[in-house]
CSV table of C-alpha atoms and ligand atoms in Angstrom, one decimal:
chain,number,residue,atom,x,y,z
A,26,UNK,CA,1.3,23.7,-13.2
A,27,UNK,CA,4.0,21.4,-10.8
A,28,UNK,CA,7.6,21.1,-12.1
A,29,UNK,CA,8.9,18.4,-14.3
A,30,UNK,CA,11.1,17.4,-11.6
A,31,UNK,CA,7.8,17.0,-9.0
A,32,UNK,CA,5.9,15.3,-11.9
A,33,UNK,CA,8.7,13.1,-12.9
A,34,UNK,CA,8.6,11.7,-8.7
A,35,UNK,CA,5.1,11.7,-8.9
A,36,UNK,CA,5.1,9.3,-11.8
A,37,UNK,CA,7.2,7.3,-10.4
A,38,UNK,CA,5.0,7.4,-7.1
A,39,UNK,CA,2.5,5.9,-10.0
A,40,UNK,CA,4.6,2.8,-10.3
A,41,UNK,CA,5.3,2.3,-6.5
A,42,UNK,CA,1.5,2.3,-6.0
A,43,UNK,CA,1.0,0.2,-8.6
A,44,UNK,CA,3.7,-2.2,-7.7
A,45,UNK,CA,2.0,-2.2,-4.2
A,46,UNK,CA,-1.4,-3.4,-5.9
A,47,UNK,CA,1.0,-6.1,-7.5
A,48,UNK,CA,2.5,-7.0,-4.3
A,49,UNK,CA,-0.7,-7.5,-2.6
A,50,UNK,CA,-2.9,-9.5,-5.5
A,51,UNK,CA,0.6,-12.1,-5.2
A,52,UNK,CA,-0.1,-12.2,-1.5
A,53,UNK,CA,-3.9,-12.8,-2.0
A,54,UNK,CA,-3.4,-15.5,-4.4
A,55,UNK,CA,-0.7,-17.2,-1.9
A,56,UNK,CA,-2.9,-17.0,1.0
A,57,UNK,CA,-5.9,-18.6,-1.0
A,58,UNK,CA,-3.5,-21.4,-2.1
A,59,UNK,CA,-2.9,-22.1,1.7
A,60,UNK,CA,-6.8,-21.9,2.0
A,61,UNK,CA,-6.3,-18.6,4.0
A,62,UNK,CA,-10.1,-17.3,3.4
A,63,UNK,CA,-9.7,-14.1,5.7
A,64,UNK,CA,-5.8,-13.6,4.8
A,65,UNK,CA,-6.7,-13.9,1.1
A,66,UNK,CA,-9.9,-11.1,0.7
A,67,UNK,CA,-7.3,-9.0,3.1
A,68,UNK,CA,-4.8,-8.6,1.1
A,69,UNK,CA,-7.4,-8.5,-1.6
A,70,UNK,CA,-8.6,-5.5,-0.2
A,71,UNK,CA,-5.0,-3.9,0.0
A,72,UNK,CA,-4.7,-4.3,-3.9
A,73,UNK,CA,-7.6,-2.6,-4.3
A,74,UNK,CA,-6.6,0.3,-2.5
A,75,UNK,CA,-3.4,0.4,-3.7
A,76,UNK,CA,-4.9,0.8,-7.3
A,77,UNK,CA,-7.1,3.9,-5.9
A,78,UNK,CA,-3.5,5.1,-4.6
A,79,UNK,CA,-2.4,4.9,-8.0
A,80,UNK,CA,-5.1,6.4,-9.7
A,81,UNK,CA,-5.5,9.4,-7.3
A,82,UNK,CA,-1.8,10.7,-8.1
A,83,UNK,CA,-2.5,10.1,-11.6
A,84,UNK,CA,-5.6,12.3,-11.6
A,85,UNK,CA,-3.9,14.3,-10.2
A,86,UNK,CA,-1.3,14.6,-12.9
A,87,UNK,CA,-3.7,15.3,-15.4
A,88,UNK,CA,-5.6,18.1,-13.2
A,89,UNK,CA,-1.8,19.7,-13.5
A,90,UNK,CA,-1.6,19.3,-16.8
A,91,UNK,CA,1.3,17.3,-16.2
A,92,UNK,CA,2.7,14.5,-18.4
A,93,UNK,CA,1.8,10.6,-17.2
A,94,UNK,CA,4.2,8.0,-18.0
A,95,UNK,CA,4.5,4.6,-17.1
A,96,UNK,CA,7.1,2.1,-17.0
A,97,UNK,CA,7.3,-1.5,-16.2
A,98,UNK,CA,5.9,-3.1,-13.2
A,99,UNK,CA,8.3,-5.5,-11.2
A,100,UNK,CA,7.0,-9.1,-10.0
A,101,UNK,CA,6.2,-9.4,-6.4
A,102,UNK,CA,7.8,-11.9,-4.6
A,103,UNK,CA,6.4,-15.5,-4.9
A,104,UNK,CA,6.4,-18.0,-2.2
A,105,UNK,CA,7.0,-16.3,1.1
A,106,UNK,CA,7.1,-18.7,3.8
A,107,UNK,CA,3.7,-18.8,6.0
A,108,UNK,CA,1.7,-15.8,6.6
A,109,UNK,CA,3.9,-14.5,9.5
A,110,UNK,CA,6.3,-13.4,7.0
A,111,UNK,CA,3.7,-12.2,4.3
A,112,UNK,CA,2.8,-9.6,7.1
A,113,UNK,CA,6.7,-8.6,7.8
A,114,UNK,CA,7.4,-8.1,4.4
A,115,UNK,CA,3.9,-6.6,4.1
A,116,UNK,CA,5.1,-4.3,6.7
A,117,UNK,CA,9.0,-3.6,5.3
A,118,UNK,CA,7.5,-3.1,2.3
A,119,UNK,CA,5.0,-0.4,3.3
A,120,UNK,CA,8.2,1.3,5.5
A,121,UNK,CA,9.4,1.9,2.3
A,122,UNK,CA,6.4,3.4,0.9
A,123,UNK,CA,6.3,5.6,3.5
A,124,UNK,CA,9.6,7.1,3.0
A,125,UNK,CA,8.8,7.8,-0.7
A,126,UNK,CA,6.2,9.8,0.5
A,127,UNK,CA,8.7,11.5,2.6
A,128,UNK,CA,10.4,12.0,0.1
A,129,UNK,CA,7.8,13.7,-1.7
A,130,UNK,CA,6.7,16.1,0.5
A,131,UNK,CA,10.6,16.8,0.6
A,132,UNK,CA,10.2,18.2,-2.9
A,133,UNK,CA,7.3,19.9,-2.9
A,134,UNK,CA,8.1,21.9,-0.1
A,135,UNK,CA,11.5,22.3,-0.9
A,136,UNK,CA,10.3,24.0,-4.5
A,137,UNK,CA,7.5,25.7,-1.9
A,138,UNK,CA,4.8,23.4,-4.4
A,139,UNK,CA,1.5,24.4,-1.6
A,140,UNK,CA,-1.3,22.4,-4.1
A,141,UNK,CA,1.3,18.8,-4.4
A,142,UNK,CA,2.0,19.4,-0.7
A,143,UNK,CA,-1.2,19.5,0.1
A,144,UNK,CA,-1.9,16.4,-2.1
A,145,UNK,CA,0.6,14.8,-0.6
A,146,UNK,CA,-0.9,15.0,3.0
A,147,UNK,CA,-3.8,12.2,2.4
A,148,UNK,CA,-0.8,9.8,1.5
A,149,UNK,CA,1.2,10.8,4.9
A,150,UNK,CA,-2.3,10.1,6.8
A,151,UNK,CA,-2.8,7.0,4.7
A,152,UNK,CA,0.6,5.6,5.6
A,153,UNK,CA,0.7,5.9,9.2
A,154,UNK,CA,-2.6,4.0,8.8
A,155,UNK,CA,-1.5,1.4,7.4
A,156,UNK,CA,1.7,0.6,8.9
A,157,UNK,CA,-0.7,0.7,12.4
A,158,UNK,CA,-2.9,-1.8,10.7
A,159,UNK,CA,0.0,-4.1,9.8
A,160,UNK,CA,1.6,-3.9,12.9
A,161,UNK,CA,-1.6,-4.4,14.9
A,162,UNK,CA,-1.8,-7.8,12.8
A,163,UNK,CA,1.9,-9.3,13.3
A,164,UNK,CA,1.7,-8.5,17.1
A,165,UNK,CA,-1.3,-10.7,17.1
A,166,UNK,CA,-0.3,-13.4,15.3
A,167,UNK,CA,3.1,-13.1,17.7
A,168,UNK,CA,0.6,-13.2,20.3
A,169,UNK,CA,-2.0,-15.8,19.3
A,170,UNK,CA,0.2,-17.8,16.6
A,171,UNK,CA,0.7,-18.2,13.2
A,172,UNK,CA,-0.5,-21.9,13.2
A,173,UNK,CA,-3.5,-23.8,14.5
A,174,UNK,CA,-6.6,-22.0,16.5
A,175,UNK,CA,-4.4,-19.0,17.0
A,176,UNK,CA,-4.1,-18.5,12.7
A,177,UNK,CA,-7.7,-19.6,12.7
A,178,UNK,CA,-8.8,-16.9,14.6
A,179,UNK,CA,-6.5,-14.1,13.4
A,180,UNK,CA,-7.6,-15.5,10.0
A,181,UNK,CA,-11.5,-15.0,10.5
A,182,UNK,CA,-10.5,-11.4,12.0
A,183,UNK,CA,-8.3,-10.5,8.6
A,184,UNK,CA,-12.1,-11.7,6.3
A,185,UNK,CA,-13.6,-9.0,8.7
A,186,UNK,CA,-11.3,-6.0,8.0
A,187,UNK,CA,-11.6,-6.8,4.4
A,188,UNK,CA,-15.3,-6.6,4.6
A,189,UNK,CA,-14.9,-2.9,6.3
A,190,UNK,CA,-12.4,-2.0,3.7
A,191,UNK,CA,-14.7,-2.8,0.8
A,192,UNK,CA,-17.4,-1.3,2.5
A,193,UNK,CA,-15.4,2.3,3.1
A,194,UNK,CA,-14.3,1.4,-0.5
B,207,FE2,FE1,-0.4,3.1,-1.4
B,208,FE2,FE1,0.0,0.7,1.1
């Protein structure tokens, strides 16, 4: 059994997660409109995980025995100018993830919650992956460029994470 207060957060981790998922599948469908091929099965990827996100804290509800509850989804944002900013809000947005988690672990430990705590560890791991990956990404396209050969290249990199994503998927 977890508290209602932990499994009211948790929920609402549910949301976040599945607001990320959102987030990325509006990316993917921007960067295919721009005929970003790698850019687009990237963030495809991303939306994918973000759904596994959401459904591991909700198995993870019902393994409690704790109540799920979902409330609406907001829209991602639409049109984000060229895919130099699609990877900083990409990145601000996962910063913010990240200190939900916080958050999280705040609680559980703070009501001494060992079996959410220990849940919650994955997502801390996860998190400092990701925000690695993302930042990896905008230092290149800083690097290379976010038009011409240099986008052309980080592009055809980005189709090659996505197929190691899928594949760990
Ligand atoms: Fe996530
Ligand atoms: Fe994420």
């Amino acid at each position: 059994m977890i508290s209602n207060e932990m499994s009211e957060k948790l929920n609402l981790q549910i949301n976040r997660e599945m607001y990320s998922a959102y987030f990325y599948l509006g990316l993917s469908a921007q960067a295919e409109t721009a005929n970003l091929k790698g850019a687009a099965a990237w963030f495809f990827a991303k939306y994918g995980e973000e759904m596994e996100h959401a459904l591991k804290i909700y198995r993870y509800l019902i393994d409690q025995d704790a109540a799920v509850s979902f409330t609406g989804i907001a829209a991602p944002p639409s049109r984000l100018e060229g895919v130099m900013e699609m990877f900083e809000q990409t990145l601000a947005h996962e910063r913010k993830v990240t200190g939900a988690i916080n958050e999280l672990v705040d609680q559980a430990l703070s009501e001494k919650d060992h079996a959410t705590n220990v849940f919650l560890q994955w997502f801390v791991t996860e998190q400092i992956e990701e925000e690695a990956t993302v930042n990896d990404i905008l230092g290149r396209l800083r690097l290379f460029g976010d038009q011409g050969q240099g986008l052309l290249m980080i592009d055809n990199e980005l189709g090659e994470l996505a197929k190691q994503i899928t594949a760990e998927g």
